[in-house]
GROMACS .gro file of C-alpha atoms in nm:
model
  255
    1MET     CA    1  -9.367  -4.212   1.899
    2ARG     CA    2  -9.120  -4.294   1.708
    3LYS     CA    3  -8.777  -4.093   1.810
    4SER     CA    4  -8.513  -3.955   1.495
    5HIS     CA    5  -8.220  -4.071   1.555
    6PRO     CA    6  -7.969  -3.815   1.572
    7VAL     CA    7  -7.771  -3.873   1.274
    8ARG     CA    8  -8.038  -3.920   1.078
    9ARG     CA    9  -8.178  -3.526   1.131
   10ALA     CA   10  -7.811  -3.424   1.138
   11VAL     CA   11  -7.775  -3.544   0.773
   12LEU     CA   12  -8.125  -3.402   0.705
   13ALA     CA   13  -7.999  -3.051   0.816
   14THR     CA   14  -7.718  -3.053   0.620
   15ALA     CA   15  -7.921  -3.159   0.304
   16ALA     CA   16  -8.118  -2.871   0.352
   17THR     CA   17  -7.859  -2.585   0.423
   18VAL     CA   18  -7.681  -2.691   0.059
   19SER     CA   19  -8.033  -2.670  -0.125
   20GLY     CA   20  -8.057  -2.341   0.013
   21ILE     CA   21  -7.686  -2.246  -0.090
   22VAL     CA   22  -7.775  -2.356  -0.423
   23LEU     CA   23  -8.063  -2.192  -0.474
   24LEU     CA   24  -7.910  -1.842  -0.370
   25LEU     CA   25  -7.648  -1.927  -0.605
   26SER     CA   26  -7.887  -2.021  -0.898
   27LEU     CA   27  -8.065  -1.661  -0.823
   28LYS     CA   28  -7.718  -1.481  -0.842
   29PRO     CA   29  -7.691  -1.241  -1.207
   30ALA     CA   30  -7.438  -1.446  -1.427
   31SER     CA   31  -7.196  -1.175  -1.390
   32ASP     CA   32  -7.121  -0.790  -1.298
   33PRO     CA   33  -7.260  -0.549  -1.543
   34GLY     CA   34  -6.958  -0.364  -1.528
   35SER     CA   35  -6.712  -0.627  -1.496
   36ALA     CA   36  -6.673  -0.647  -1.872
   37GLU     CA   37  -6.546  -0.261  -1.914
   38ALA     CA   38  -6.346  -0.332  -1.608
   39ALA     CA   39  -6.145  -0.573  -1.718
   40GLY     CA   40  -6.074  -0.398  -2.077
   41GLY     CA   41  -6.368  -0.577  -2.253
   42ALA     CA   42  -6.540  -0.329  -2.570
   43PRO     CA   43  -6.798  -0.111  -2.392
   44PRO     CA   44  -7.128  -0.144  -2.530
   45ALA     CA   45  -7.221   0.028  -2.867
   46ALA     CA   46  -7.243   0.356  -2.847
   47GLU     CA   47  -7.523   0.548  -2.979
   48SER     CA   48  -7.217   0.806  -3.183
   49VAL     CA   49  -6.989   1.059  -3.088
   50GLN     CA   50  -7.042   1.341  -2.860
   51GLY     CA   51  -7.377   1.231  -2.703
   52GLY     CA   52  -7.600   1.165  -2.962
   53ALA     CA   53  -7.738   1.445  -3.127
   54ARG     CA   54  -7.573   1.501  -3.570
   55PRO     CA   55  -7.329   1.242  -3.616
   56ILE     CA   56  -6.998   1.434  -3.636
   57GLY     CA   57  -6.823   1.440  -4.047
   58ASP     CA   58  -6.521   1.266  -4.149
   59GLY     CA   59  -6.205   1.422  -4.219
   60THR     CA   60  -5.980   1.624  -3.993
   61VAL     CA   61  -6.093   1.941  -3.860
   62THR     CA   62  -5.886   2.181  -3.567
   63GLY     CA   63  -6.054   2.337  -3.302
   64ASP     CA   64  -6.063   2.668  -3.194
   65ALA     CA   65  -5.677   2.742  -2.953
   66ALA     CA   66  -5.814   2.775  -2.598
   67GLN     CA   67  -5.630   3.060  -2.402
   68THR     CA   68  -5.499   2.931  -2.038
   69GLN     CA   69  -5.271   3.084  -1.778
   70TYR     CA   70  -4.960   2.913  -1.921
   71GLY     CA   71  -5.039   2.921  -2.273
   72ALA     CA   72  -5.290   2.829  -2.543
   73VAL     CA   73  -5.392   2.485  -2.612
   74GLN     CA   74  -5.553   2.353  -2.978
   75VAL     CA   75  -5.666   2.037  -3.040
   76ARG     CA   76  -5.681   1.875  -3.399
   77LEU     CA   77  -5.882   1.539  -3.463
   78THR     CA   78  -5.929   1.309  -3.705
   79VAL     CA   79  -6.258   1.151  -3.778
   80SER     CA   80  -6.307   0.810  -3.950
   81GLY     CA   81  -6.683   0.610  -3.972
   82GLY     CA   82  -6.807   0.878  -3.749
   83LYS     CA   83  -6.523   0.809  -3.431
   84ILE     CA   84  -6.246   1.015  -3.335
   85THR     CA   85  -5.941   0.785  -3.476
   86ARG     CA   86  -5.654   1.032  -3.326
   87ALA     CA   87  -5.647   1.339  -3.088
   88GLU     CA   88  -5.339   1.551  -3.153
   89ALA     CA   89  -5.265   1.852  -2.970
   90VAL     CA   90  -5.159   2.099  -3.222
   91GLN     CA   91  -5.056   2.341  -2.969
   92ALA     CA   92  -5.014   2.363  -2.604
   93PRO     CA   93  -4.802   2.571  -2.326
   94LYS     CA   94  -4.437   2.541  -2.331
   95GLY     CA   95  -4.150   2.670  -2.214
   96GLY     CA   96  -4.001   2.617  -1.836
   97GLN     CA   97  -4.192   2.387  -1.640
   98SER     CA   98  -4.482   2.336  -1.885
   99ASP     CA   99  -4.279   2.131  -2.083
  100GLN     CA  100  -4.295   1.900  -1.858
  101VAL     CA  101  -4.636   1.897  -1.751
  102THR     CA  102  -4.739   1.925  -2.124
  103SER     CA  103  -4.501   1.616  -2.212
  104ASN     CA  104  -4.690   1.432  -1.925
  105ALA     CA  105  -5.050   1.527  -1.990
  106VAL     CA  106  -5.115   1.573  -2.364
  107PRO     CA  107  -5.063   1.163  -2.430
  108ARG     CA  108  -5.336   1.086  -2.178
  109LEU     CA  109  -5.598   1.366  -2.270
  110ASN     CA  110  -5.520   1.304  -2.635
  111GLN     CA  111  -5.618   0.923  -2.582
  112ALA     CA  112  -5.885   1.012  -2.333
  113ALA     CA  113  -6.030   1.172  -2.610
  114VAL     CA  114  -6.033   0.903  -2.837
  115GLN     CA  115  -6.184   0.614  -2.593
  116ALA     CA  116  -6.426   0.914  -2.481
  117GLN     CA  117  -6.552   1.047  -2.819
  118SER     CA  118  -6.653   1.321  -2.667
  119ALA     CA  119  -6.496   1.633  -2.483
  120ASP     CA  120  -6.607   1.465  -2.108
  121ILE     CA  121  -6.263   1.346  -2.064
  122ASP     CA  122  -6.124   1.394  -1.668
  123ALA     CA  123  -5.819   1.599  -1.639
  124VAL     CA  124  -5.454   1.475  -1.576
  125SER     CA  125  -5.354   1.547  -1.218
  126GLY     CA  126  -5.129   1.852  -1.191
  127ALA     CA  127  -5.198   1.978  -1.539
  128THR     CA  128  -5.553   2.149  -1.468
  129TYR     CA  129  -5.525   2.463  -1.663
  130THR     CA  130  -5.372   2.239  -1.962
  131SER     CA  131  -5.641   1.991  -1.950
  132ALA     CA  132  -5.948   2.251  -1.917
  133GLY     CA  133  -5.788   2.411  -2.230
  134TYR     CA  134  -5.759   2.072  -2.386
  135GLN     CA  135  -6.128   2.033  -2.331
  136GLU     CA  136  -6.254   2.358  -2.448
  137SER     CA  137  -6.111   2.330  -2.771
  138LEU     CA  138  -6.153   1.961  -2.799
  139GLN     CA  139  -6.523   2.014  -2.763
  140SER     CA  140  -6.487   2.308  -3.012
  141ALA     CA  141  -6.329   2.057  -3.318
  142LEU     CA  142  -6.662   1.831  -3.229
  143ASP     CA  143  -6.868   2.157  -3.300
  144LYS     CA  144  -6.738   2.173  -3.599
  145ALA     CA  145  -6.722   1.832  -3.717
  146ARG     CA  146  -7.059   1.811  -3.642
  147ALA     CA  147  -7.170   2.103  -3.870
  148SER     CA  148  -6.984   1.963  -4.122
  149ALA     CA  149  -7.119   1.640  -4.138
  150PRO     CA  150  -7.408   1.571  -4.450
  151ALA     CA  151  -7.733   1.624  -4.374
  152ASP     CA  152  -7.969   1.310  -4.384
  153THR     CA  153  -8.215   1.334  -4.670
  154GLY     CA  154  -8.386   1.087  -4.610
  155GLY     CA  155  -8.249   0.916  -4.989
  156ASP     CA  156  -8.480   1.134  -5.200
  157ASP     CA  157  -8.310   1.140  -5.523
  158THR     CA  158  -8.435   1.452  -5.647
  159GLY     CA  159  -8.131   1.597  -5.850
  160GLY     CA  160  -7.917   1.871  -5.757
  161GLY     CA  161  -7.789   1.666  -5.411
  162ASP     CA  162  -7.397   1.730  -5.458
  163ALA     CA  163  -7.494   2.103  -5.596
  164ALA     CA  164  -7.691   2.141  -5.252
  165GLN     CA  165  -7.381   2.053  -5.006
  166ALA     CA  166  -7.141   2.267  -5.247
  167ARG     CA  167  -6.943   2.499  -5.024
  168THR     CA  168  -6.662   2.733  -5.017
  169VAL     CA  169  -6.476   2.790  -4.747
  170THR     CA  170  -6.135   3.026  -4.692
  171GLY     CA  171  -5.843   2.957  -4.477
  172GLU     CA  172  -5.645   3.166  -4.256
  173VAL     CA  173  -5.426   3.397  -4.347
  174ALA     CA  174  -5.055   3.233  -4.357
  175GLN     CA  175  -4.794   3.491  -4.294
  176THR     CA  176  -4.480   3.459  -4.543
  177GLN     CA  177  -4.125   3.632  -4.585
  178TYR     CA  178  -4.261   3.787  -4.916
  179GLY     CA  179  -4.624   3.866  -4.791
  180PRO     CA  180  -4.983   3.675  -4.646
  181VAL     CA  181  -5.081   3.389  -4.847
  182GLN     CA  182  -5.489   3.290  -4.836
  183VAL     CA  183  -5.648   3.028  -4.941
  184ARG     CA  184  -6.015   2.946  -5.090
  185ILE     CA  185  -6.182   2.623  -5.169
  186THR     CA  186  -6.486   2.498  -5.323
  187VAL     CA  187  -6.572   2.166  -5.212
  188SER     CA  188  -6.875   1.946  -5.311
  189GLY     CA  189  -6.977   1.581  -5.262
  190GLY     CA  190  -6.668   1.560  -5.059
  191LYS     CA  191  -6.382   1.673  -5.295
  192ILE     CA  192  -6.218   2.011  -5.387
  193THR     CA  193  -6.371   2.140  -5.700
  194ARG     CA  194  -6.158   2.430  -5.744
  195ALA     CA  195  -5.921   2.609  -5.512
  196GLU     CA  196  -5.764   3.007  -5.569
  197ALA     CA  197  -5.540   3.232  -5.380
  198VAL     CA  198  -5.737   3.549  -5.248
  199GLN     CA  199  -5.414   3.628  -5.088
  200ALA     CA  200  -5.082   3.605  -5.196
  201PRO     CA  201  -4.706   3.776  -5.247
  202LYS     CA  202  -4.712   4.087  -5.460
  203GLY     CA  203  -4.480   4.367  -5.583
  204GLY     CA  204  -4.184   4.322  -5.752
  205GLN     CA  205  -4.055   4.020  -5.830
  206SER     CA  206  -4.313   3.829  -5.657
  207ASP     CA  207  -4.531   3.942  -5.904
  208GLN     CA  208  -4.405   3.705  -6.157
  209VAL     CA  209  -4.324   3.467  -5.885
  210THR     CA  210  -4.719   3.475  -5.771
  211SER     CA  211  -4.852   3.481  -6.139
  212ASP     CA  212  -4.604   3.140  -6.267
  213ALA     CA  213  -4.678   2.980  -5.871
  214VAL     CA  214  -5.060   3.008  -5.772
  215PRO     CA  215  -5.221   2.836  -6.053
  216LYS     CA  216  -4.984   2.559  -6.013
  217LEU     CA  217  -5.060   2.497  -5.664
  218ASN     CA  218  -5.446   2.586  -5.709
  219GLN     CA  219  -5.415   2.306  -5.983
  220ALA     CA  220  -5.240   2.065  -5.703
  221ALA     CA  221  -5.431   2.130  -5.478
  222VAL     CA  222  -5.759   2.013  -5.692
  223GLN     CA  223  -5.568   1.679  -5.754
  224ALA     CA  224  -5.484   1.623  -5.435
  225GLY     CA  225  -5.816   1.666  -5.251
  226THR     CA  226  -5.543   1.731  -4.997
  227ALA     CA  227  -5.272   1.983  -4.866
  228ASP     CA  228  -5.062   1.775  -4.936
  229ILE     CA  229  -4.863   1.926  -5.230
  230ASP     CA  230  -4.523   1.959  -5.375
  231ALA     CA  231  -4.382   2.325  -5.316
  232VAL     CA  232  -4.320   2.537  -5.708
  233SER     CA  233  -4.007   2.569  -5.777
  234GLY     CA  234  -3.867   2.920  -5.696
  235ALA     CA  235  -4.138   2.986  -5.502
  236THR     CA  236  -4.044   2.797  -5.135
  237TYR     CA  237  -4.171   3.080  -4.910
  238THR     CA  238  -4.583   3.125  -5.117
  239SER     CA  239  -4.601   2.713  -5.187
  240ALA     CA  240  -4.516   2.724  -4.790
  241GLY     CA  241  -4.758   2.973  -4.678
  242TYR     CA  242  -5.046   2.825  -4.969
  243ARG     CA  243  -5.029   2.488  -4.769
  244GLU     CA  244  -5.120   2.649  -4.418
  245SER     CA  245  -5.395   2.815  -4.579
  246LEU     CA  246  -5.507   2.550  -4.761
  247GLN     CA  247  -5.533   2.360  -4.479
  248SER     CA  248  -5.704   2.590  -4.256
  249ALA     CA  249  -5.980   2.553  -4.541
  250LEU     CA  250  -5.957   2.182  -4.533
  251ASP     CA  251  -6.001   2.193  -4.170
  252LYS     CA  252  -6.329   2.430  -4.176
  253ALA     CA  253  -6.499   2.190  -4.441
  254GLY     CA  254  -6.434   1.942  -4.171
  255GLY     CA  255  -6.178   1.747  -4.397
   0.00000   0.00000   0.00000
């Protein structure tokens, strides 16, 4: 029987080892499932904002104020295309050390809300109470935005669709130097179709100022479709209160 040459055996063993390595490499996944996200790439297409059920309505909406040990936290969202495009804290703890904590934590929480598209965000280290309040108010804002989203009618054109979506919303009372101002709006088809002041300063000279300013403010609100309206000359305080209550009504209506 002919013996194999030692050099030939070594060559054959090396070739077998290389073949085995190539085979193993060919079985390895082409990429790590989490690598794209870890590298900063866009995550897979998400279902919809806030956990998948009903989409959220476009516009600007403000969540309820959440009371914390160090003060109130209140979040306002801007939604476009069913996604959060901006988050901001319109109230946050302030005074003393809270100023530093707030200035550090709030920008991070705002960014996290936009990235997560939900209230499921991590607390910022050193700002546990502020973070918890932020999450609570953020969830409230999402709930309001979800409630304001138009229902899917399935494309059934039976007429009167705009009437079915029309709703009346009353803003919060705005306190002014001369008395409270409160605005009620009717919204249909995503537009303000009517605006009225259900409360306005009265008594003495205020009666004349109110009777002159309020109709102009009502008209301006309908034309602008927002709270970004000019003050009426001679009615600065009433105009400011009107805008504040109008913005509150728009927030409740989902923008």
